[in-house]
PDB file of C-alpha atoms and ligand atoms in Angstrom:
ATOM      1  CA  MET G 553     -12.946 430.139  62.454  1.00 85.00           C
ATOM      2  CA  ARG G 554     -11.708 432.822  64.821  1.00 98.00           C
ATOM      3  CA  ILE G 555     -11.806 436.575  64.347  1.00 98.00           C
ATOM      4  CA  ASP G 556      -8.370 438.153  64.620  1.00 98.00           C
ATOM      5  CA  VAL G 557      -7.994 441.355  66.623  1.00 98.00           C
ATOM      6  CA  LEU G 558      -4.336 442.461  66.722  1.00 98.00           C
ATOM      7  CA  GLY G 559      -3.021 438.897  66.885  1.00 98.00           C
ATOM      8  CA  VAL G 560      -5.588 437.430  69.278  1.00 98.00           C
ATOM      9  CA  GLY G 561      -8.158 435.095  67.699  1.00 98.00           C
ATOM     10  CA  PHE G 562     -11.656 435.461  69.205  1.00 98.00           C
ATOM     11  CA  ASP G 563     -14.465 432.915  68.983  1.00 98.00           C
ATOM     12  CA  ASN G 564     -17.490 434.548  67.408  1.00 98.00           C
ATOM     13  CA  LEU G 565     -20.137 433.443  69.895  1.00 98.00           C
ATOM     14  CA  THR G 566     -23.107 434.928  71.712  1.00 97.00           C
ATOM     15  CA  MET G 567     -23.277 434.515  75.494  1.00 97.00           C
ATOM     16  CA  ASP G 568     -25.682 431.563  75.215  1.00 98.00           C
ATOM     17  CA  GLU G 569     -23.470 429.855  72.645  1.00 98.00           C
ATOM     18  CA  ALA G 570     -20.365 430.404  74.769  1.00 98.00           C
ATOM     19  CA  VAL G 571     -22.003 428.937  77.883  1.00 98.00           C
ATOM     20  CA  ALA G 572     -23.281 425.932  75.892  1.00 98.00           C
ATOM     21  CA  GLU G 573     -19.792 425.364  74.511  1.00 98.00           C
ATOM     22  CA  GLY G 574     -18.266 425.700  78.007  1.00 98.00           C
ATOM     23  CA  LEU G 575     -20.690 423.113  79.381  1.00 98.00           C
ATOM     24  CA  ARG G 576     -19.964 420.808  76.445  1.00 98.00           C
ATOM     25  CA  LEU G 577     -16.234 421.014  77.283  1.00 98.00           C
ATOM     26  CA  THR G 578     -16.952 419.929  80.877  1.00 97.00           C
ATOM     27  CA  GLU G 579     -18.345 416.690  79.407  1.00 94.00           C
ATOM     28  CA  SER G 580     -15.527 416.010  76.952  1.00 93.00           C
ATOM     29  CA  GLN G 581     -12.305 414.064  77.484  1.00 95.00           C
ATOM     30  CA  GLY G 582      -9.132 415.853  78.584  1.00 97.00           C
ATOM     31  CA  THR G 583      -8.447 419.314  80.006  1.00 98.00           C
ATOM     32  CA  HIS G 584      -9.604 422.517  78.287  1.00 98.00           C
ATOM     33  CA  TYR G 585      -9.351 426.185  79.164  1.00 98.00           C
ATOM     34  CA  VAL G 586     -11.196 429.411  78.483  1.00 98.00           C
ATOM     35  CA  VAL G 587      -9.711 432.916  78.333  1.00 98.00           C
ATOM     36  CA  THR G 588     -11.569 436.224  78.349  1.00 98.00           C
ATOM     37  CA  PRO G 589      -9.269 438.894  76.889  1.00 97.00           C
ATOM     38  CA  ASN G 590     -10.148 442.584  77.074  1.00 95.00           C
ATOM     39  CA  PRO G 591      -8.215 445.317  75.161  1.00 94.00           C
ATOM     40  CA  GLU G 592      -5.661 445.504  77.968  1.00 94.00           C
ATOM     41  CA  ILE G 593      -4.864 441.798  77.571  1.00 96.00           C
ATOM     42  CA  VAL G 594      -4.720 442.087  73.766  1.00 97.00           C
ATOM     43  CA  GLU G 595      -2.155 444.869  74.225  1.00 96.00           C
ATOM     44  CA  LEU G 596      -0.239 442.699  76.697  1.00 96.00           C
ATOM     45  CA  CYS G 597      -0.170 439.863  74.146  1.00 98.00           C
ATOM     46  CA  ARG G 598       1.434 442.195  71.608  1.00 96.00           C
ATOM     47  CA  GLU G 599       4.389 442.567  73.966  1.00 96.00           C
ATOM     48  CA  ASN G 600       4.491 439.148  75.615  1.00 98.00           C
ATOM     49  CA  LEU G 601       4.793 436.194  73.249  1.00 98.00           C
ATOM     50  CA  ALA G 602       4.267 433.550  75.948  1.00 98.00           C
ATOM     51  CA  ALA G 603       1.017 435.249  76.978  1.00 98.00           C
ATOM     52  CA  LYS G 604      -0.088 435.476  73.340  1.00 98.00           C
ATOM     53  CA  ILE G 605       0.524 431.752  72.820  1.00 98.00           C
ATOM     54  CA  ALA G 606      -1.311 430.811  76.028  1.00 98.00           C
ATOM     55  CA  VAL G 607      -4.281 432.981  75.030  1.00 98.00           C
ATOM     56  CA  ASN G 608      -4.492 431.727  71.445  1.00 98.00           C
ATOM     57  CA  GLU G 609      -4.121 428.085  72.469  1.00 98.00           C
ATOM     58  CA  ALA G 610      -7.212 428.278  74.677  1.00 98.00           C
ATOM     59  CA  ASP G 611     -10.211 426.184  73.654  1.00 98.00           C
ATOM     60  CA  LEU G 612     -12.476 429.205  73.990  1.00 98.00           C
ATOM     61  CA  VAL G 613     -11.403 432.838  73.538  1.00 98.00           C
ATOM     62  CA  LEU G 614     -14.210 435.183  74.594  1.00 98.00           C
ATOM     63  CA  ALA G 615     -14.434 438.915  73.904  1.00 97.00           C
ATOM     64  CA  ASP G 616     -14.579 440.435  77.377  1.00 94.00           C
ATOM     65  CA  GLY G 617     -15.903 443.914  76.934  1.00 84.00           C
ATOM     66  CA  ILE G 618     -17.043 446.418  74.413  1.00 89.00           C
ATOM     67  CA  GLY G 619     -13.510 447.483  73.380  1.00 92.00           C
ATOM     68  CA  VAL G 620     -12.743 444.192  71.642  1.00 96.00           C
ATOM     69  CA  VAL G 621     -16.156 444.184  69.921  1.00 96.00           C
ATOM     70  CA  LYS G 622     -15.551 447.763  68.683  1.00 95.00           C
ATOM     71  CA  GLY G 623     -12.049 446.825  67.511  1.00 97.00           C
ATOM     72  CA  ALA G 624     -13.334 443.824  65.537  1.00 98.00           C
ATOM     73  CA  ALA G 625     -16.030 445.987  63.906  1.00 97.00           C
ATOM     74  CA  MET G 626     -13.483 448.685  62.989  1.00 96.00           C
ATOM     75  CA  LEU G 627     -11.385 445.986  61.294  1.00 97.00           C
ATOM     76  CA  GLY G 628     -14.382 444.948  59.178  1.00 97.00           C
ATOM     77  CA  THR G 629     -14.739 441.534  60.868  1.00 97.00           C
ATOM     78  CA  PRO G 630     -17.480 442.092  63.461  1.00 97.00           C
ATOM     79  CA  LEU G 631     -18.082 439.835  66.433  1.00 98.00           C
ATOM     80  CA  LYS G 632     -21.696 438.925  67.258  1.00 96.00           C
ATOM     81  CA  ASP G 633     -21.539 440.223  70.809  1.00 94.00           C
ATOM     82  CA  ARG G 634     -19.364 440.809  73.820  1.00 94.00           C
ATOM     83  CA  VAL G 635     -19.147 437.930  76.282  1.00 96.00           C
ATOM     84  CA  PRO G 636     -17.983 439.370  79.642  1.00 94.00           C
ATOM     85  CA  GLY G 637     -16.100 436.705  81.585  1.00 96.00           C
ATOM     86  CA  ILE G 638     -18.078 437.270  84.746  1.00 95.00           C
ATOM     87  CA  GLU G 639     -21.424 436.770  82.961  1.00 95.00           C
ATOM     88  CA  PHE G 640     -20.056 433.690  81.198  1.00 98.00           C
ATOM     89  CA  ALA G 641     -19.082 432.361  84.641  1.00 98.00           C
ATOM     90  CA  ALA G 642     -22.603 433.023  85.933  1.00 97.00           C
ATOM     91  CA  GLY G 643     -24.195 431.102  83.039  1.00 98.00           C
ATOM     92  CA  LEU G 644     -21.730 428.283  83.476  1.00 98.00           C
ATOM     93  CA  MET G 645     -22.425 427.970  87.222  1.00 98.00           C
ATOM     94  CA  ALA G 646     -26.177 427.704  86.608  1.00 98.00           C
ATOM     95  CA  GLY G 647     -25.424 424.810  84.229  1.00 98.00           C
ATOM     96  CA  LEU G 648     -22.956 423.188  86.646  1.00 98.00           C
ATOM     97  CA  ALA G 649     -25.524 423.318  89.448  1.00 97.00           C
ATOM     98  CA  ALA G 650     -28.125 421.670  87.200  1.00 96.00           C
ATOM     99  CA  ASN G 651     -25.681 418.960  86.070  1.00 94.00           C
ATOM    100  CA  ARG G 652     -24.236 418.313  89.566  1.00 93.00           C
ATOM    101  CA  LYS G 653     -20.718 419.195  88.401  1.00 96.00           C
ATOM    102  CA  THR G 654     -18.195 420.461  90.954  1.00 98.00           C
ATOM    103  CA  LEU G 655     -16.303 423.757  90.925  1.00 98.00           C
ATOM    104  CA  TYR G 656     -12.986 424.816  92.510  1.00 98.00           C
ATOM    105  CA  LEU G 657     -12.204 428.493  93.134  1.00 98.00           C
ATOM    106  CA  LEU G 658      -8.545 429.518  92.829  1.00 98.00           C
ATOM    107  CA  GLY G 659      -7.286 433.057  93.272  1.00 98.00           C
ATOM    108  CA  ALA G 660      -7.632 436.431  95.021  1.00 98.00           C
ATOM    109  CA  LYS G 661      -6.466 437.434  98.502  1.00 97.00           C
ATOM    110  CA  PRO G 662      -6.745 434.955 101.401  1.00 98.00           C
ATOM    111  CA  GLY G 663     -10.353 434.479 102.505  1.00 97.00           C
ATOM    112  CA  VAL G 664     -11.923 435.926  99.342  1.00 98.00           C
ATOM    113  CA  ALA G 665     -12.425 432.609  97.493  1.00 98.00           C
ATOM    114  CA  GLN G 666     -14.070 431.088 100.605  1.00 98.00           C
ATOM    115  CA  GLN G 667     -16.393 434.065 100.914  1.00 98.00           C
ATOM    116  CA  ALA G 668     -17.204 433.802  97.205  1.00 98.00           C
ATOM    117  CA  ALA G 669     -17.934 430.073  97.649  1.00 98.00           C
ATOM    118  CA  GLN G 670     -20.504 430.793 100.365  1.00 98.00           C
ATOM    119  CA  ARG G 671     -22.252 433.458  98.321  1.00 97.00           C
ATOM    120  CA  LEU G 672     -22.237 431.418  95.118  1.00 98.00           C
ATOM    121  CA  GLN G 673     -23.732 428.369  96.827  1.00 97.00           C
ATOM    122  CA  ALA G 674     -26.579 430.583  98.036  1.00 96.00           C
ATOM    123  CA  THR G 675     -27.069 432.085  94.549  1.00 96.00           C
ATOM    124  CA  TYR G 676     -26.919 428.773  92.677  1.00 97.00           C
ATOM    125  CA  PRO G 677     -28.689 426.122  94.744  1.00 95.00           C
ATOM    126  CA  GLY G 678     -27.150 422.725  94.050  1.00 95.00           C
ATOM    127  CA  LEU G 679     -23.759 424.161  93.077  1.00 97.00           C
ATOM    128  CA  VAL G 680     -21.013 422.079  94.700  1.00 97.00           C
ATOM    129  CA  ILE G 681     -17.788 423.915  95.521  1.00 98.00           C
ATOM    130  CA  ALA G 682     -15.057 421.272  95.677  1.00 98.00           C
ATOM    131  CA  GLY G 683     -12.542 423.571  97.349  1.00 98.00           C
ATOM    132  CA  THR G 684     -10.876 426.984  97.370  1.00 98.00           C
ATOM    133  CA  HIS G 685      -7.343 428.378  97.477  1.00 98.00           C
ATOM    134  CA  ASP G 686      -6.064 431.952  97.529  1.00 98.00           C
ATOM    135  CA  GLY G 687      -4.000 433.240  94.618  1.00 98.00           C
ATOM    136  CA  TYR G 688      -0.776 434.018  96.475  1.00 98.00           C
ATOM    137  CA  PHE G 689       1.072 430.698  96.486  1.00 98.00           C
ATOM    138  CA  LYS G 690       4.583 429.629  95.502  1.00 97.00           C
ATOM    139  CA  ASP G 691       4.306 425.916  94.780  1.00 98.00           C
ATOM    140  CA  ASP G 692       2.211 425.667  91.592  1.00 98.00           C
ATOM    141  CA  ALA G 693       2.467 421.890  91.307  1.00 98.00           C
ATOM    142  CA  ALA G 694       1.282 421.426  94.913  1.00 98.00           C
ATOM    143  CA  VAL G 695      -1.780 423.595  94.265  1.00 98.00           C
ATOM    144  CA  ALA G 696      -2.566 421.685  91.044  1.00 98.00           C
ATOM    145  CA  GLU G 697      -2.293 418.435  93.002  1.00 98.00           C
ATOM    146  CA  GLU G 698      -4.563 419.788  95.746  1.00 98.00           C
ATOM    147  CA  ILE G 699      -7.193 420.569  93.084  1.00 98.00           C
ATOM    148  CA  ARG G 700      -6.778 417.127  91.511  1.00 98.00           C
ATOM    149  CA  LYS G 701      -7.450 415.459  94.858  1.00 98.00           C
ATOM    150  CA  THR G 702     -10.815 417.223  95.125  1.00 98.00           C
ATOM    151  CA  GLY G 703     -11.902 415.749  91.772  1.00 98.00           C
ATOM    152  CA  ALA G 704     -13.277 419.145  90.656  1.00 98.00           C
ATOM    153  CA  ASP G 705     -14.775 419.227  87.147  1.00 98.00           C
ATOM    154  CA  VAL G 706     -14.209 422.953  86.632  1.00 98.00           C
ATOM    155  CA  VAL G 707     -11.711 425.478  88.075  1.00 98.00           C
ATOM    156  CA  PHE G 708     -12.078 429.254  88.079  1.00 98.00           C
ATOM    157  CA  VAL G 709      -8.516 430.598  87.885  1.00 98.00           C
ATOM    158  CA  CYS G 710      -8.495 434.226  89.049  1.00 98.00           C
ATOM    159  CA  LEU G 711      -4.844 435.300  89.256  1.00 98.00           C
ATOM    160  CA  GLY G 712      -4.900 438.327  86.920  1.00 96.00           C
ATOM    161  CA  ALA G 713      -3.424 438.367  83.406  1.00 96.00           C
ATOM    162  CA  PRO G 714      -1.176 436.930  82.103  1.00 97.00           C
ATOM    163  CA  LYS G 715      -0.491 434.817  85.203  1.00 98.00           C
ATOM    164  CA  GLN G 716      -3.806 432.942  84.987  1.00 98.00           C
ATOM    165  CA  GLU G 717      -3.449 432.172  81.246  1.00 98.00           C
ATOM    166  CA  LEU G 718       0.117 430.879  81.688  1.00 98.00           C
ATOM    167  CA  TRP G 719      -0.943 428.876  84.740  1.00 98.00           C
ATOM    168  CA  MET G 720      -3.864 427.207  82.971  1.00 98.00           C
ATOM    169  CA  LYS G 721      -1.709 426.238  80.007  1.00 98.00           C
ATOM    170  CA  LYS G 722       1.090 424.809  82.131  1.00 98.00           C
ATOM    171  CA  PHE G 723      -0.682 423.357  85.165  1.00 98.00           C
ATOM    172  CA  GLY G 724      -4.227 422.840  83.842  1.00 98.00           C
ATOM    173  CA  PRO G 725      -3.737 419.159  82.909  1.00 98.00           C
ATOM    174  CA  ALA G 726      -2.258 418.357  86.345  1.00 98.00           C
ATOM    175  CA  THR G 727      -5.488 419.531  88.042  1.00 98.00           C
ATOM    176  CA  GLY G 728      -7.418 416.737  86.325  1.00 98.00           C
ATOM    177  CA  ALA G 729     -10.324 419.167  85.727  1.00 98.00           C
ATOM    178  CA  HIS G 730     -12.151 419.146  82.390  1.00 98.00           C
ATOM    179  CA  LEU G 731     -12.375 422.919  82.183  1.00 98.00           C
ATOM    180  CA  LEU G 732     -10.429 425.877  83.606  1.00 98.00           C
ATOM    181  CA  CYS G 733     -11.618 429.466  83.182  1.00 98.00           C
ATOM    182  CA  GLY G 734      -9.339 432.508  83.534  1.00 98.00           C
ATOM    183  CA  LEU G 735     -11.549 435.145  85.115  1.00 98.00           C
ATOM    184  CA  GLY G 736      -9.370 437.990  86.471  1.00 95.00           C
ATOM    185  CA  GLY G 737     -10.944 439.805  89.395  1.00 93.00           C
ATOM    186  CA  SER G 738     -14.230 437.850  89.334  1.00 96.00           C
ATOM    187  CA  LEU G 739     -13.799 436.236  92.755  1.00 97.00           C
ATOM    188  CA  ASP G 740     -13.603 439.703  94.319  1.00 95.00           C
ATOM    189  CA  VAL G 741     -16.964 440.486  92.706  1.00 93.00           C
ATOM    190  CA  PHE G 742     -18.537 437.138  93.673  1.00 96.00           C
ATOM    191  CA  ALA G 743     -17.330 437.628  97.256  1.00 96.00           C
ATOM    192  CA  GLY G 744     -18.808 441.129  97.339  1.00 92.00           C
ATOM    193  CA  VAL G 745     -15.363 442.694  97.922  1.00 88.00           C
ATOM    194  CA  VAL G 746     -15.585 444.704  94.678  1.00 82.00           C
ATOM    195  CA  GLU G 747     -18.816 445.820  93.050  1.00 77.00           C
ATOM    196  CA  ARG G 748     -19.508 445.583  89.364  1.00 79.00           C
ATOM    197  CA  ALA G 749     -20.516 448.790  87.615  1.00 81.00           C
ATOM    198  CA  PRO G 750     -24.272 449.417  87.659  1.00 84.00           C
ATOM    199  CA  LYS G 751     -26.084 448.256  84.508  1.00 84.00           C
ATOM    200  CA  PHE G 752     -26.363 451.801  83.120  1.00 84.00           C
ATOM    201  CA  TRP G 753     -22.584 452.093  82.814  1.00 85.00           C
ATOM    202  CA  SER G 754     -22.009 448.677  81.253  1.00 82.00           C
ATOM    203  CA  ASP G 755     -24.974 449.118  78.879  1.00 83.00           C
ATOM    204  CA  HIS G 756     -23.289 452.258  77.573  1.00 82.00           C
ATOM    205  CA  GLY G 757     -19.867 450.664  77.246  1.00 80.00           C
ATOM    206  CA  LEU G 758     -18.592 452.739  80.165  1.00 84.00           C
ATOM    207  CA  GLU G 759     -17.777 450.079  82.746  1.00 82.00           C
ATOM    208  CA  TRP G 760     -14.095 450.991  82.395  1.00 81.00           C
ATOM    209  CA  PHE G 761     -14.895 454.623  83.295  1.00 83.00           C
ATOM    210  CA  TYR G 762     -16.893 453.582  86.370  1.00 85.00           C
ATOM    211  CA  ARG G 763     -14.005 451.401  87.562  1.00 82.00           C
ATOM    212  CA  LEU G 764     -11.534 454.202  86.914  1.00 82.00           C
ATOM    213  CA  CYS G 765     -13.530 456.578  89.113  1.00 85.00           C
ATOM    214  CA  ARG G 766     -13.693 453.954  91.890  1.00 83.00           C
ATOM    215  CA  GLU G 767     -10.034 452.910  91.593  1.00 82.00           C
ATOM    216  CA  PRO G 768      -7.987 455.814  90.148  1.00 83.00           C
ATOM    217  CA  ARG G 769      -4.778 453.767  90.528  1.00 82.00           C
ATOM    218  CA  ARG G 770      -5.956 451.805  87.476  1.00 79.00           C
ATOM    219  CA  ILE G 771      -5.176 454.773  85.217  1.00 81.00           C
ATOM    220  CA  GLY G 772      -1.902 453.282  83.938  1.00 81.00           C
ATOM    221  CA  ARG G 773      -3.625 450.062  82.930  1.00 79.00           C
ATOM    222  CA  MET G 774      -6.545 451.925  81.413  1.00 78.00           C
ATOM    223  CA  MET G 775      -4.329 453.938  79.121  1.00 83.00           C
ATOM    224  CA  LYS G 776      -4.011 450.628  77.263  1.00 86.00           C
ATOM    225  CA  LEU G 777      -7.538 451.133  75.913  1.00 88.00           C
ATOM    226  CA  PRO G 778      -6.801 454.236  73.788  1.00 89.00           C
ATOM    227  CA  LEU G 779      -3.526 452.594  72.761  1.00 93.00           C
ATOM    228  CA  PHE G 780      -5.504 449.528  71.631  1.00 95.00           C
ATOM    229  CA  LEU G 781      -7.772 451.746  69.491  1.00 94.00           C
ATOM    230  CA  VAL G 782      -4.738 453.455  67.930  1.00 95.00           C
ATOM    231  CA  HIS G 783      -3.289 450.058  67.055  1.00 97.00           C
ATOM    232  CA  VAL G 784      -6.624 448.934  65.569  1.00 97.00           C
ATOM    233  CA  GLN G 785      -6.660 452.087  63.398  1.00 96.00           C
ATOM    234  CA  GLN G 786      -3.107 451.361  62.238  1.00 96.00           C
ATOM    235  CA  GLU G 787      -4.059 447.774  61.412  1.00 95.00           C
ATOM    236  CA  LYS G 788      -7.125 448.960  59.506  1.00 93.00           C
ATOM    237  CA  ARG G 789      -4.971 451.239  57.336  1.00 92.00           C
ATOM    238  CA  LYS G 790      -2.775 448.250  56.437  1.00 88.00           C
ATOM    239  CA  LYS G 791      -5.785 446.267  55.169  1.00 79.00           C
TER     240      LYS G 791
HETATM  241  N1  UDP S 911      -4.267 437.916  92.076  1.00 89.99           N
HETATM  242  C1  UDP S 911      -3.897 436.705  92.627  1.00 89.99           C
HETATM  243  N2  UDP S 911      -2.578 436.355  92.642  1.00 89.99           N
HETATM  244  C2  UDP S 911      -1.608 437.163  92.136  1.00 89.99           C
HETATM  245  C3  UDP S 911      -1.982 438.395  91.557  1.00 89.99           C
HETATM  246  C4  UDP S 911      -3.344 438.748  91.547  1.00 89.99           C
HETATM  247  O1  UDP S 911      -4.743 435.944  93.076  1.00 89.99           O
HETATM  248  O2  UDP S 911      -0.442 436.784  92.188  1.00 89.99           O
HETATM  249  C5  UDP S 911      -5.685 438.256  92.047  1.00 89.99           C
HETATM  250  C6  UDP S 911      -6.047 439.581  92.669  1.00 89.99           C
HETATM  251  O3  UDP S 911      -6.166 439.448  94.075  1.00 89.99           O
HETATM  252  C7  UDP S 911      -7.380 439.863  91.979  1.00 89.99           C
HETATM  253  C8  UDP S 911      -7.193 439.226  90.622  1.00 89.99           C
HETATM  254  O4  UDP S 911      -6.081 438.349  90.715  1.00 89.99           O
HETATM  255  O5  UDP S 911      -8.405 439.193  92.666  1.00 89.99           O
HETATM  256  C9  UDP S 911      -6.866 440.199  89.483  1.00 89.99           C
HETATM  257  O6  UDP S 911      -7.700 441.238  89.533  1.00 89.99           O
HETATM  258  P1  UDP S 911      -7.695 442.367  88.420  1.00 89.99           P
HETATM  259  O7  UDP S 911      -8.635 443.416  88.889  1.00 89.99           O
HETATM  260  O8  UDP S 911      -6.306 442.733  88.063  1.00 89.99           O
HETATM  261  O9  UDP S 911      -8.293 441.553  87.207  1.00 89.99           O
HETATM  262  P2  UDP S 911      -9.096 442.004  85.938  1.00 89.99           P
HETATM  263  O10 UDP S 911     -10.478 441.453  86.144  1.00 89.99           O
HETATM  264  O11 UDP S 911      -9.013 443.481  85.802  1.00 89.99           O
HETATM  265  O12 UDP S 911      -8.347 441.261  84.851  1.00 89.99           O
END
């Protein structure tokens, strides 16, 4: 049973439950994918039907950020917790390292995924990176085939939304991986190119404000957050 927030159905899981479910999917037959929508992506799904379908068809839909958790609570259907994509990825990598599963990193500017691979292998001893590819390519099928040849069990797809969600839905099976995870700008963080907000800010639900101060050009995208809250209020009145 998923919790609906403005047309996107979220799995009601804690971080530990989400990681356990992700690891279970790496063991099961077929190809699966995980999405981590924040309010900005929920707003995008309201305007882009293909994105909405790709998000809702994911095997795991995790509430990335406090905004979605607040929205669900305002609608009277609370979620247990937020499950930030980057922390989910961290938990998953610890499990992959322990289980000797292999990981492919796809996305970000040239060089970033390789740098992330080096840092992640140092952070998670035993983690095997099957390969990397930057996120600025034209031939999708060729990239999917390149991943398939590495035999990777899991792929982190970091192309920004909704590109990564559409890519996972369409090309996921061709990669042969058991699990793909759409993780936005995570490779930039893993590579050390972009810093995450200090704990104080995220603990107070203000990570968005920290990022805005660091990257003022994000203002247009961030205006989606108040818009999301307005839409939640409207939805609440309908109930
Ligand atoms: N990106 C990419 N290919 C593209 C467009 C974007 O690989 O065609 C990458 C971009 O370099 C960045 C990530 O996708 O690493 C998106 O980052 P953003 O900060 O937008 O993601 P968020 O975490 O905010 O969703």
